[in-house]
């Protein structure tokens, strides 16, 4: 394999941004207090680092469903570089209530018809698209055309072609585009990535992964192929796919897959219930993954290495309380380990990374190209399941090929 | 034991409050979304419930040390009924920075001299005292005199007499007083309390508890007796003491204690390093507890019951990622259990409980009387350690004798 | 699927045995003592149940390698129905030492040439074949011809054809044949099986499994294809395969597989390093499994069900300290569970089951047919990996089709 | 504290033994096989080390209750240096059955009247006393007078005076005396001891310990003071006491205790239900311990150290599946660890240690003096609980003052 070439894709292709005239990363305020405990204890000196409220990146949230109300808007409570300044919803009454809860000016409420008017709203620096998958393309393009940077939920779209059009639109508008791959900003998963890359227990040669949940109401958009683009794979299986690529830094050259849906289950008339697939990577790693919409929730993975240890996360992809675990040999002992790191609000981390990229004119760590690559692999997985044959993908031997500037550590 | 008499102390003695004219618990906004998963999965329908920003209780934070900057001010990000509106600090520069970070009007910055001017600031509904222990009394009294409700950090003060004066001052001013016993509002500990009270595995007859941390800088105020009132006991041992009382609902009638400080350790010239003590309760429960400022951090307890099970928390008293655990017999199996509940911001919970009590004119669950009772027991512990004899306390046979209105469930 | 037909294969086809004239299951001695603890505690009344030493089934152990010296011979220390009475080894000196350690009459030491002389040794009731895989066929056949019942280590042989010949030879000799599938007798795995079959948390629809170890010395027989028949798959991957079939009770109709061996690794010149495969079962269950000889040891599986829970074992296939684990929803809690059962000596359990079958003239739970079926599936896995296509197997809709009499509970 | 003086008590005072004429430690047979796995994996080369059956120490087991039938006799199945050769019981029928199960010559069955006849039985090298506590003295003395080495269950006796008489009798007879402190031979607890002594995470300054079980049948001898000498303390609390002394290597100088028994509970008419006590050690360690006969089983302890870590066992004192656990700081992570070591049969370990001491003429690691010291401390605990005052003990500043030759590692 060639030596890792970070950012081999030119930044221009990932959407560069002009700095905002009145907001800058240099405005950040940092307060540090001395530690209270012995130096042998966990590092825990309190530091309060954040942008002044009036210098933060203003976000418009597009779509007020479960994710926006349950995670993203509460996530701003822990954000240090962003703030919610506008809402876009088809339900004016709900939007009004939410605006009151979060102190958002009711004048900054939009609907899907007048959404393009954000162009003239200087409070909105960036737009966060939290809509059904099939609508991502339209709203990313409209946001870019309105001159706003765009953060888009995963999966990026429902086809590789759409992903490419979204990248092109942002590039043309000179605006940044980031796909909201929360896991790539989350500290436990980042530690796993570091342990893979630093070969803490040797080279990782096998990873097994599972992401499942038991989906309910058959009428929800996630189960309509035209809106979702697929079933468990693009919604939750994508975490396995994207996280495997992230921790390894490599791209799979071959996928082998099969799917299964329970006959007669009305939830799975249009989209698949369960997918199990294998991915082979250039460095020799084999990933064995499964995802299902039909069983109890479990979100886990383990990376098995060749010098006396393995490690992983369980749970791996939840919104909170992630747990790293591992096991390694020491003499005649086998030692299980469970490192824990400060609990964080994961959505705040991605909101802040994107805000920092805008303030500092950097390419996001997970730009549109990262989402496009996942979409290509998902299409290969479906093809393999359909044809019963391994599907080859373009062989890529560079590292972190589709990623931009890494997120800063805890600031 | 007499049947449980909830709120046996008249509410008037706990500080009743007049409702705020322009803010009411009825202003709360509630949005509920349907669940996405099967009914057999964990309940997780998203609900967004909070007061509009402009109707929330405005807090003045007094003292900008580790706890305020590291936990309380960030905690407002998750608060649904409160907001920070004023800061009180001896360091004007730091206060200005913090105000900018949290969007607090710089006009609402006070120092210890002009603190009493909050009286004329209508934005301030309540004051949160986050100062060294020996200063609690003065600032609680001044806040009450300024006509504000008061939330005071634990330990409430450095003597029972001071506690009583604080209660009296708030009563006289007609203002509510709450001691910030975070654990009594935290869901994992509340579940433990419910399991004790409902006798899930029978009657709890023994509890063992430990709260330790390895304190650093010998010059910090926590190690100066005049400022702290004591060492590990009032700072962290208090969690054991208060949580034992909370889960049992009873008051100890006897304490037996010993202390130890490493000779020559400059941290423990004025205050004790380690305390181990036993508490006997009217219902027969025996609590064996220890606390130390001189060893690695551990915060845990277990409640041992007489019908086939035990349960507890480990960690029990951290700011996040608490974990309940238990073990019980089933046939020929011993089953370990680890229930988990949604991660919460614990300071937001207590900020919101106090705000709700103010908005709804209720006595807080942990009023000044609760802090006074702990102070009396700590004085008995020190006396036992000093005299080498068991110390008897007033026998109290009612339940939750010093507590007010229980916090509402997750709203 | 048809209703479960236990023992659908006639017992005659599985090797029936004539009872031994002087030994009978009725000779068992049972002593029971009253429990010392409260009935709410785990059942633990002591019972001592075993055959008198002189009425136990006498075993000849064939092969004195790691498994015999490290597990099987020590395992007799916990056996209640068997005893070691003869040794077969090519190393006379080692055999003599082992005989002294275990109190075996040195006259009962055989080598591979004079092995057939056991025919005339009345102390030997049964033979346990613990040789390299490719030698299983020869020694099972010779043992049967010598008129002895045969317990054979897994994998049963290196081809389905050989398995069939072994079954035929035992049938012809009127002797019982059992394959040493330890896991099917082990209590934690049996509890998992019961939870699958009783649908404790609903129907199990997905299982993910991993069995890995980092094999050393490249010259060992396990890495020579002529001796082992394959690499990680028949040695350790077989545990996943066999345990999935066991807990479900069903037989897979389709397998999809790929293999990988690190280029240049001298251990994997002849046999494969890593196999990942998927199995689809008639009831709809999907199994995603992986096995590797090239990474740190991990042996685990989880069964994901459709009514609010999952469960599994980790470690699942070790010789001791297996651990069951699970997680299920209860209201707004997710509860992890870890049932534990009395530690047992697993080899004693299979030695005793086979001894009981001989004493009681029953078909073993894992007769030769069980080993043959695994061999057929392993051949399908290799074929799928080679051709890059799913491989169909005979569709079988009965339950426990290749199994005999279930083992008795803890006696 | 003075430097550790191992074996400061002259061996002669601990009971020296004459070697057996026809048995020697040199007769041990050792077979070692090469490891199968990579050197980065856990050490696991198989070694088979044991005495020939006919050279092993022959034990007479006195008393056929729960412990003998449930643990000790089965334990011989894993013993490498001992074998059961005689039984002593008041129930001839039971003894006959047990003899048949374990292949013991029925001529070697004794009762409490003819017990002294073992003197003339050359098969019996040692006697293991497994009787109610109050009978230990008589049978240890009779065994010594019969010229046999003696292994005595814990607690050693029901008074310090009796302990001294037992030591004296064995000394006079020139026979070895060992108290069956299983935990001091068990690998997980020994690892904890090594971590304390090597200061793995710094100096251990606090230990908290709990040992509880919910005792049943009120008529059992354990609840009759004349037979047991006490309640939870000598039976299970002793594990806390003895293990604290073992891991620290020191002797407490002060104890502070209280007891509690549920009024009206018929189990606790004669003996105490719950004891909680504190022990202060010369090096500054504080032990906070509790034991109870009235709550669900839990057996645990933690050692808290002053350089960033703690460790302990949970469960700590069970017969199997002990688990070590710990937690330590590394940078900004807190890492939980759970080392595991090969599962062992704990009774075999102590049977083998005593057998090795006899064969090799060494003083056992836990001689009578160790039992006497525990008895003195238990008497101080009862005194403190009775008087409500701290009780001082003789200050001892040497290390492992009452212990003999450490057990050999896994052979």
XYZ file of C-alpha atoms in Angstrom, chain A residues 203-206 208-210 212 214 256-260 262 265 267-268 273-274 276-278 280-292 294-300 302 304-310 314 325 327-329 334 336 387-390, chain C residues 203-206 208-210 212 214 256-260 262 265 267-268 273-274 276-278 280-292 294-300 302 304-310 314 325 327-329 334 336 387-390:
124
model
C -2.223 -5.033 13.060
C -6.021 -5.280 12.973
C -6.878 -8.123 10.612
C -10.511 -8.846 11.391
C -16.863 -7.860 13.325
C -19.696 -5.358 13.551
C -23.400 -5.297 14.234
C -29.551 -3.385 14.809
C -36.374 -3.078 15.928
C -19.905 -9.917 -0.510
C -23.444 -9.632 0.819
C -26.800 -11.223 1.345
C -30.108 -9.822 2.556
C -33.166 -11.231 4.252
C -39.271 -11.809 6.901
C -43.834 -8.520 7.635
C -42.543 -3.249 7.546
C -40.359 -4.861 4.937
C -34.813 -6.050 7.018
C -31.381 -7.645 7.456
C -24.966 -9.303 6.315
C -21.862 -8.504 4.383
C -18.120 -8.909 4.229
C -12.020 -6.995 2.120
C -9.497 -4.177 2.441
C -6.182 -3.624 0.622
C -4.147 -4.037 3.805
C -5.661 -7.467 4.381
C -8.327 -6.618 6.929
C -11.578 -8.546 6.686
C -14.765 -6.953 8.004
C -17.753 -9.149 8.826
C -20.799 -6.960 9.392
C -24.514 -7.299 9.900
C -27.395 -4.914 10.285
C -31.043 -5.485 10.947
C -35.971 -6.581 12.861
C -34.233 -7.410 16.142
C -33.460 -5.841 19.503
C -31.093 -2.938 19.520
C -27.385 -3.752 19.572
C -24.597 -1.590 18.224
C -21.135 -3.021 18.558
C -14.517 -5.378 17.735
C -9.001 -8.119 16.372
C -5.255 -7.587 16.154
C -2.321 -9.890 15.651
C -0.095 -9.029 18.623
C -2.036 -10.148 21.648
C -5.148 -8.029 21.842
C -8.500 -6.897 20.554
C -20.232 -1.772 22.895
C -13.648 -2.443 25.747
C -8.764 -7.659 26.088
C -5.109 -8.452 25.894
C -2.584 -10.966 27.122
C -5.815 -12.184 30.053
C -10.029 -7.074 29.989
C -26.417 -11.194 -7.968
C -24.962 -13.605 -5.412
C -21.458 -12.603 -6.447
C -18.626 -10.655 -4.893
C -37.680 -15.178 17.888
C -33.946 -15.124 17.239
C -33.473 -13.732 13.746
C -29.791 -12.823 13.651
C -23.226 -13.008 15.007
C -20.321 -15.204 16.010
C -16.550 -15.069 16.176
C -10.318 -16.693 16.807
C -3.406 -16.658 17.068
C -21.967 -17.632 1.507
C -18.300 -17.376 2.374
C -14.938 -15.837 1.685
C -11.474 -16.633 2.991
C -8.272 -14.688 3.452
C -1.914 -13.154 4.759
C 2.811 -15.863 6.355
C 1.677 -20.557 8.872
C -0.864 -20.240 6.099
C -6.159 -18.064 8.066
C -9.548 -16.341 8.136
C -16.101 -15.199 7.169
C -19.405 -16.692 6.234
C -23.133 -16.288 6.371
C -29.389 -18.779 6.148
C -31.748 -21.037 8.064
C -35.233 -22.273 7.109
C -36.902 -20.386 9.981
C -35.436 -17.120 8.709
C -32.451 -16.786 11.026
C -29.311 -15.287 9.508
C -25.941 -16.193 11.015
C -22.938 -13.967 10.352
C -19.786 -15.732 11.478
C -16.040 -15.319 11.293
C -13.070 -17.351 12.384
C -9.375 -16.647 12.247
C -4.276 -14.946 12.817
C -5.634 -12.641 15.529
C -5.937 -12.468 19.295
C -8.194 -14.969 20.940
C -11.893 -14.096 21.079
C -14.756 -16.550 21.248
C -18.197 -15.012 21.305
C -24.926 -13.102 20.326
C -30.659 -11.133 18.550
C -34.382 -11.584 19.075
C -37.412 -9.680 17.927
C -39.218 -9.008 21.217
C -36.964 -6.681 23.121
C -33.801 -8.570 23.880
C -30.601 -10.273 22.849
C -18.519 -14.113 25.805
C -24.729 -11.989 28.827
C -29.680 -7.060 27.321
C -33.359 -6.339 27.240
C -35.778 -3.466 27.493
C -32.256 -1.140 29.109
C -27.932 -5.820 30.872
C -16.448 -20.109 -6.430
C -17.662 -16.748 -5.117
C -21.231 -18.021 -5.149
C -23.811 -18.949 -2.525
